[in-house]
mmCIF file of C-alpha atoms in Angstrom:
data_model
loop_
_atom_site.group_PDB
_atom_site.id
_atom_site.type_symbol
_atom_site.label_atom_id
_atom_site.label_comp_id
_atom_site.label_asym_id
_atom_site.label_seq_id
_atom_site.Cartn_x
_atom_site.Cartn_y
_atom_site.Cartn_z
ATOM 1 C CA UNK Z 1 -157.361 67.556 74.037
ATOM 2 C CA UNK Z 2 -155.285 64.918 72.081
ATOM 3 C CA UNK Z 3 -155.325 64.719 68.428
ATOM 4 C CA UNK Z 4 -156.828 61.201 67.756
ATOM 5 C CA UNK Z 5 -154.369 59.114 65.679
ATOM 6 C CA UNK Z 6 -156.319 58.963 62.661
ATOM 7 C CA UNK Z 7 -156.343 62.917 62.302
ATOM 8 C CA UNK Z 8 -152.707 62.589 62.451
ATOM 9 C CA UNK Z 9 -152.045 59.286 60.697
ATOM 10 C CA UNK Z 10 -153.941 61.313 57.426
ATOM 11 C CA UNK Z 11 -151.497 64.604 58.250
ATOM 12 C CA UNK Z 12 -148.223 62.570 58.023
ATOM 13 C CA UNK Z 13 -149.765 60.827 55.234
ATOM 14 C CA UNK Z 14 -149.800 63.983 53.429
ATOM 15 C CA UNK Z 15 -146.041 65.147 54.956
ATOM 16 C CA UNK Z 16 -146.744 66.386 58.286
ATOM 17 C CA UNK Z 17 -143.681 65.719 59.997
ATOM 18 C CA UNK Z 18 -144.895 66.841 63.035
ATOM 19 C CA UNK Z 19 -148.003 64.371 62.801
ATOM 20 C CA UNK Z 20 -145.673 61.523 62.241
ATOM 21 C CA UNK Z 21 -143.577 62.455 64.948
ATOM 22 C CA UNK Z 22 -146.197 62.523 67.662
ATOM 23 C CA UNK Z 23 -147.623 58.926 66.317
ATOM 24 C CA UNK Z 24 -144.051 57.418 66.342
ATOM 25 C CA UNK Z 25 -143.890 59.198 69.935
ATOM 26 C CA UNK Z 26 -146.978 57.945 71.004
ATOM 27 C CA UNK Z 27 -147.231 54.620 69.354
ATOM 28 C CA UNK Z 28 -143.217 53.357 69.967
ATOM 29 C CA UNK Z 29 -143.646 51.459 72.657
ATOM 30 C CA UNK Z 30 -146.659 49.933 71.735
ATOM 31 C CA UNK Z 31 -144.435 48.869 68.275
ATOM 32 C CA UNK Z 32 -141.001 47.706 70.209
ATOM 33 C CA UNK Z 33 -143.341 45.620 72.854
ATOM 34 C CA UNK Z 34 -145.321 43.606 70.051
ATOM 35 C CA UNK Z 35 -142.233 43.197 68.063
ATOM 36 C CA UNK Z 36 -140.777 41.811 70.801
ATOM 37 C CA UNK Z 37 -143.371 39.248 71.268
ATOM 38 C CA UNK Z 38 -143.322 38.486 67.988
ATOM 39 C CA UNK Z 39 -139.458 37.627 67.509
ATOM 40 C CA UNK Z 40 -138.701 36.673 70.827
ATOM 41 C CA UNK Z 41 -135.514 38.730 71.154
ATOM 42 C CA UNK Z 42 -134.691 42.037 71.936
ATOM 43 C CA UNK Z 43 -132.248 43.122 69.428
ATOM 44 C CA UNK Z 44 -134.576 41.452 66.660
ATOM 45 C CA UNK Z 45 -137.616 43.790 67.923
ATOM 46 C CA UNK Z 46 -135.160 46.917 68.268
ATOM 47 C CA UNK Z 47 -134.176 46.743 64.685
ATOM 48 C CA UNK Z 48 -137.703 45.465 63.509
ATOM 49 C CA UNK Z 49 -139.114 48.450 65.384
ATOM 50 C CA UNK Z 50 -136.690 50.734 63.802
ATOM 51 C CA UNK Z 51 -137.018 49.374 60.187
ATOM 52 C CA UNK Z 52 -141.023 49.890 60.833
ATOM 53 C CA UNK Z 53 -140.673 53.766 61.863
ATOM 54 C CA UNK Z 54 -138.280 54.017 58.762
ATOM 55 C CA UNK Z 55 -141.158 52.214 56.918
ATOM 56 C CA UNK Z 56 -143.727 54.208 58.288
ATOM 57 C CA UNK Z 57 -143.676 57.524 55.988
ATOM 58 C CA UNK Z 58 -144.371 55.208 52.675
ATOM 59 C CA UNK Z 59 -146.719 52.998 54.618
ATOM 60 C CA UNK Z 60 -149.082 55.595 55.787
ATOM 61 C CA UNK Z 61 -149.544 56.532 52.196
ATOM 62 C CA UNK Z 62 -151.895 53.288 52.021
ATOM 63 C CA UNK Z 63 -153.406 53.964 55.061
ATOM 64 C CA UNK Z 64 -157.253 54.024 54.410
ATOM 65 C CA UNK Z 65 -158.950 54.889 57.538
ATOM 66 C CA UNK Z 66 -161.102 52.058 57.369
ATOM 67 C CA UNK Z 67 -160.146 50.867 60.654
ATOM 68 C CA UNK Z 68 -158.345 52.261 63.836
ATOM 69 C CA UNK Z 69 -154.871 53.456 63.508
ATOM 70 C CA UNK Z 70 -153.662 50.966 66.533
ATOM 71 C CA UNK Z 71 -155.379 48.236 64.480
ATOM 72 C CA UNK Z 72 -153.403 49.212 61.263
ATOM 73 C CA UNK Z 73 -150.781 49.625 62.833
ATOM 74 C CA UNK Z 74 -150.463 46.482 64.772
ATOM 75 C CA UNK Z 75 -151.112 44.616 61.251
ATOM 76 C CA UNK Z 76 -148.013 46.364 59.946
ATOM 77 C CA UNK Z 77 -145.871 45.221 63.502
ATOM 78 C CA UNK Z 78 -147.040 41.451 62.326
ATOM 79 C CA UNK Z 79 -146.366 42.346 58.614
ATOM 80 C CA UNK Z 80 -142.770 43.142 59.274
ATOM 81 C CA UNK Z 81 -142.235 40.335 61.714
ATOM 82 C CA UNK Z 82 -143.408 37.606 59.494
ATOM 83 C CA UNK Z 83 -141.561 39.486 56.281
ATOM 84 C CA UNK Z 84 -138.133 39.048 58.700
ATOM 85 C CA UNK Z 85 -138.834 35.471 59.698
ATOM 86 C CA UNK Z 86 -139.375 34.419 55.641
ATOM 87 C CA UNK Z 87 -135.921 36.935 55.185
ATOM 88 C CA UNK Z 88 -134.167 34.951 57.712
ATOM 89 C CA UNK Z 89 -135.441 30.957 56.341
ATOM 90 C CA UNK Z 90 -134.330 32.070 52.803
ATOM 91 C CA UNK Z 91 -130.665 33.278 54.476
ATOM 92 C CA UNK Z 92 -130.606 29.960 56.403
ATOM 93 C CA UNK Z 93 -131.698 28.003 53.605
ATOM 94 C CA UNK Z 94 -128.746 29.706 51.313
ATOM 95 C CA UNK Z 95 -126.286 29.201 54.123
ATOM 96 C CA UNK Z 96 -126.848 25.974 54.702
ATOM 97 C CA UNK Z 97 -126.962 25.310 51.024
ATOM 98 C CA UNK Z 98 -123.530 27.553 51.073
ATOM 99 C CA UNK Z 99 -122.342 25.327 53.759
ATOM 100 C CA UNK Z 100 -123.008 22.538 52.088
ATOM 101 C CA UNK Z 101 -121.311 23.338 49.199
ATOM 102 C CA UNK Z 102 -118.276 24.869 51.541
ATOM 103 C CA UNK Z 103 -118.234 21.224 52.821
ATOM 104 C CA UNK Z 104 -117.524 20.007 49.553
ATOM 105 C CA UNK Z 105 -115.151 22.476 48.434
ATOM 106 C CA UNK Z 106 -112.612 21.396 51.586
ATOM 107 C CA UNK Z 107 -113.424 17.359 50.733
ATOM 108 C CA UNK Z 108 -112.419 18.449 46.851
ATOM 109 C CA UNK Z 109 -109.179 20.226 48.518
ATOM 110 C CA UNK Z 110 -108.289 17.508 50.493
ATOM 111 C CA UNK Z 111 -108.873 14.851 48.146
ATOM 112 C CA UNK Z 112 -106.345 17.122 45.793
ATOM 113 C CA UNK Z 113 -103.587 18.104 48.537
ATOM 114 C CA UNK Z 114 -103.387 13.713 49.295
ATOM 115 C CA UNK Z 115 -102.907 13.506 45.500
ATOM 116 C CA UNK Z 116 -100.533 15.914 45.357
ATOM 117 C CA UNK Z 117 -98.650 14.219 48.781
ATOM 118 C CA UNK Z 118 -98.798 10.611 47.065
ATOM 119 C CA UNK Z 119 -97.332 11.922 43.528
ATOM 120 C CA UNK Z 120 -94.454 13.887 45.834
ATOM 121 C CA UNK Z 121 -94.086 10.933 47.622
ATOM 122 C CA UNK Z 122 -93.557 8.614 44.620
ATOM 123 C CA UNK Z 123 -91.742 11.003 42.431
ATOM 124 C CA UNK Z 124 -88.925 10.213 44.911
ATOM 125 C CA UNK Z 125 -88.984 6.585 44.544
ATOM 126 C CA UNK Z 126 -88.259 7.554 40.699
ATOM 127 C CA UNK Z 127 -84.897 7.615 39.738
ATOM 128 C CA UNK Z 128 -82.914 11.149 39.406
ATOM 129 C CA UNK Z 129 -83.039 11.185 35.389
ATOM 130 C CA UNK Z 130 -86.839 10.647 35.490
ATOM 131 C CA UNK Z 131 -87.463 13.090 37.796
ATOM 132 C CA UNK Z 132 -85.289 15.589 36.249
ATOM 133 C CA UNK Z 133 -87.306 14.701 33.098
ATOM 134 C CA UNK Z 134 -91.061 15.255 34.737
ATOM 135 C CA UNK Z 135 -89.491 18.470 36.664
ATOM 136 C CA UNK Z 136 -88.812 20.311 33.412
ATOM 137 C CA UNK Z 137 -92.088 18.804 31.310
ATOM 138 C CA UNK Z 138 -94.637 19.007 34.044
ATOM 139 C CA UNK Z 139 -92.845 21.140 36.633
ATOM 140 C CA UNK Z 140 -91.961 24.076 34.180
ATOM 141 C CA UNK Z 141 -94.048 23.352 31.084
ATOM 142 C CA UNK Z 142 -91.431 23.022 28.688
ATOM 143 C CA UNK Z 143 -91.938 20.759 25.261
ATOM 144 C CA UNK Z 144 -90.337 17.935 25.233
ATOM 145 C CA UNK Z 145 -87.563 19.549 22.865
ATOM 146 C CA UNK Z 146 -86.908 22.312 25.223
ATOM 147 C CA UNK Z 147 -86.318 19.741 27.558
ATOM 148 C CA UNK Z 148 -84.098 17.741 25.780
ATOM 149 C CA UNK Z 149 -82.282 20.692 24.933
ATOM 150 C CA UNK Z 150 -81.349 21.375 28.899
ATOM 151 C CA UNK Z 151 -80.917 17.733 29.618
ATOM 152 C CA UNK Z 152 -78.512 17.343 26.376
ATOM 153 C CA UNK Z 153 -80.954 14.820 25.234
ATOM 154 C CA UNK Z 154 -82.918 13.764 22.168
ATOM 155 C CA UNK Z 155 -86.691 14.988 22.031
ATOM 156 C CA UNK Z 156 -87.263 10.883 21.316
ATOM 157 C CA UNK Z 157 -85.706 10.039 24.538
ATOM 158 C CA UNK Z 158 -87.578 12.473 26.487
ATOM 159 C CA UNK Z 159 -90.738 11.486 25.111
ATOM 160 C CA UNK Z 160 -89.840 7.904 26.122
ATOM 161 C CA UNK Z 161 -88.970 9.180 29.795
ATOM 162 C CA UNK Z 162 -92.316 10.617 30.166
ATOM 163 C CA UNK Z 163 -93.925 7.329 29.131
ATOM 164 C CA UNK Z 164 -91.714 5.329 31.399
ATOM 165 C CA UNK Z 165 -92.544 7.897 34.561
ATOM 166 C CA UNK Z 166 -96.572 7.638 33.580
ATOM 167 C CA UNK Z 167 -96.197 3.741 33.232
ATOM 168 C CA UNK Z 168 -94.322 3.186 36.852
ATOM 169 C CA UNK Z 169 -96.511 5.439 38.476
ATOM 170 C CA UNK Z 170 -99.570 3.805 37.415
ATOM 171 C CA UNK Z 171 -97.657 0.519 38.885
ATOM 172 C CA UNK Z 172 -97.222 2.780 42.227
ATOM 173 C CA UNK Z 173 -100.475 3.707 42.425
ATOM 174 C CA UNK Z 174 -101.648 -0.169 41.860
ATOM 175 C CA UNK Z 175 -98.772 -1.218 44.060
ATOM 176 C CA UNK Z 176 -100.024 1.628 47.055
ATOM 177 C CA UNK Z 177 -104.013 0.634 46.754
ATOM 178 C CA UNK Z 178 -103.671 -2.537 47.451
#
């Protein structure tokens, strides 16, 4: 005769191996076929099924007796299934927050790389000196007296470059929004 699932359910809660392998043989099925109705896909009841039988050994701890093994066991099928569903809103949830923010992260780098195509863009409707004069301040991050050291200029005349190259691009930019 069979050992009932109870006698064994109380065996593998106490480290019977062979206990819980003859419930996991025996009740399987019965887990993979409600998980399945539960998440509506195959692949989502074969791992659910499998993360339940890894489950199991801890679970059967709190096992109680109080009502049928099947019935238990069903509760922990539904258990796992709704645990997965709240798993995957909170991932979706975080993705689509992480999309969102993704979103805005490409807008931001846009935005920048059409900044960065007007200022090309007008740096060469500047004349050469200016240029050479934001190249070496901006462009290589020298002082304005390193600058005017390369250039064979004063530091006073550089400084006056600089102003001269911010005060006709802010007449570009006026000049291009309009």
């Amino acid at each position: 005769m069979d050992t009932p699932d109870e006698t064994l359910a109380t065996a593998a809660a106490d480290g019977d191996r062979a206990a819980f392998a003859t419930l996991v043989h025996r009740h399987y099925d019965r887990i993979h076929g409600l998980a399945w109705r539960l998440t509506g896909s195959l692949t989502e009841a074969e791992d659910l099924a499998q993360d339940i039988c890894a489950a199991l050994p801890s679970k059967l701890r709190n096992w109680r007796g109080e009502a049928r093994f099947t019935t238990w066991l069903y509760r922990v099928v539904v258990n796992a299934a709704h645990d997965q569903r709240r798993r995957r809103a909170t991932r979706s949830r975080a993705a689509l927050g992480w999309g969102d923010w993704e979103l805005a992260r490409q807008d931001e780098i846009a935005v920048q790389a059409e900044a960065q195509d007007w200022l090309a863009q007008a740096m060469t409707r500047l004349p050469p000196e200016l240029r050479d004069t934001v190249a070496l301040v901006l462009g290589e991050e020298m002082t304005q007296a390193e600058a005017g050291l390369v250039l064979g200029l004063s530091e006073g005349t550089i400084a006056w470059r600089m102003s001269e190259v911010k005060k006709r691009l802010r007449a570009m930019a006026r000049e291009d929004a309009r």
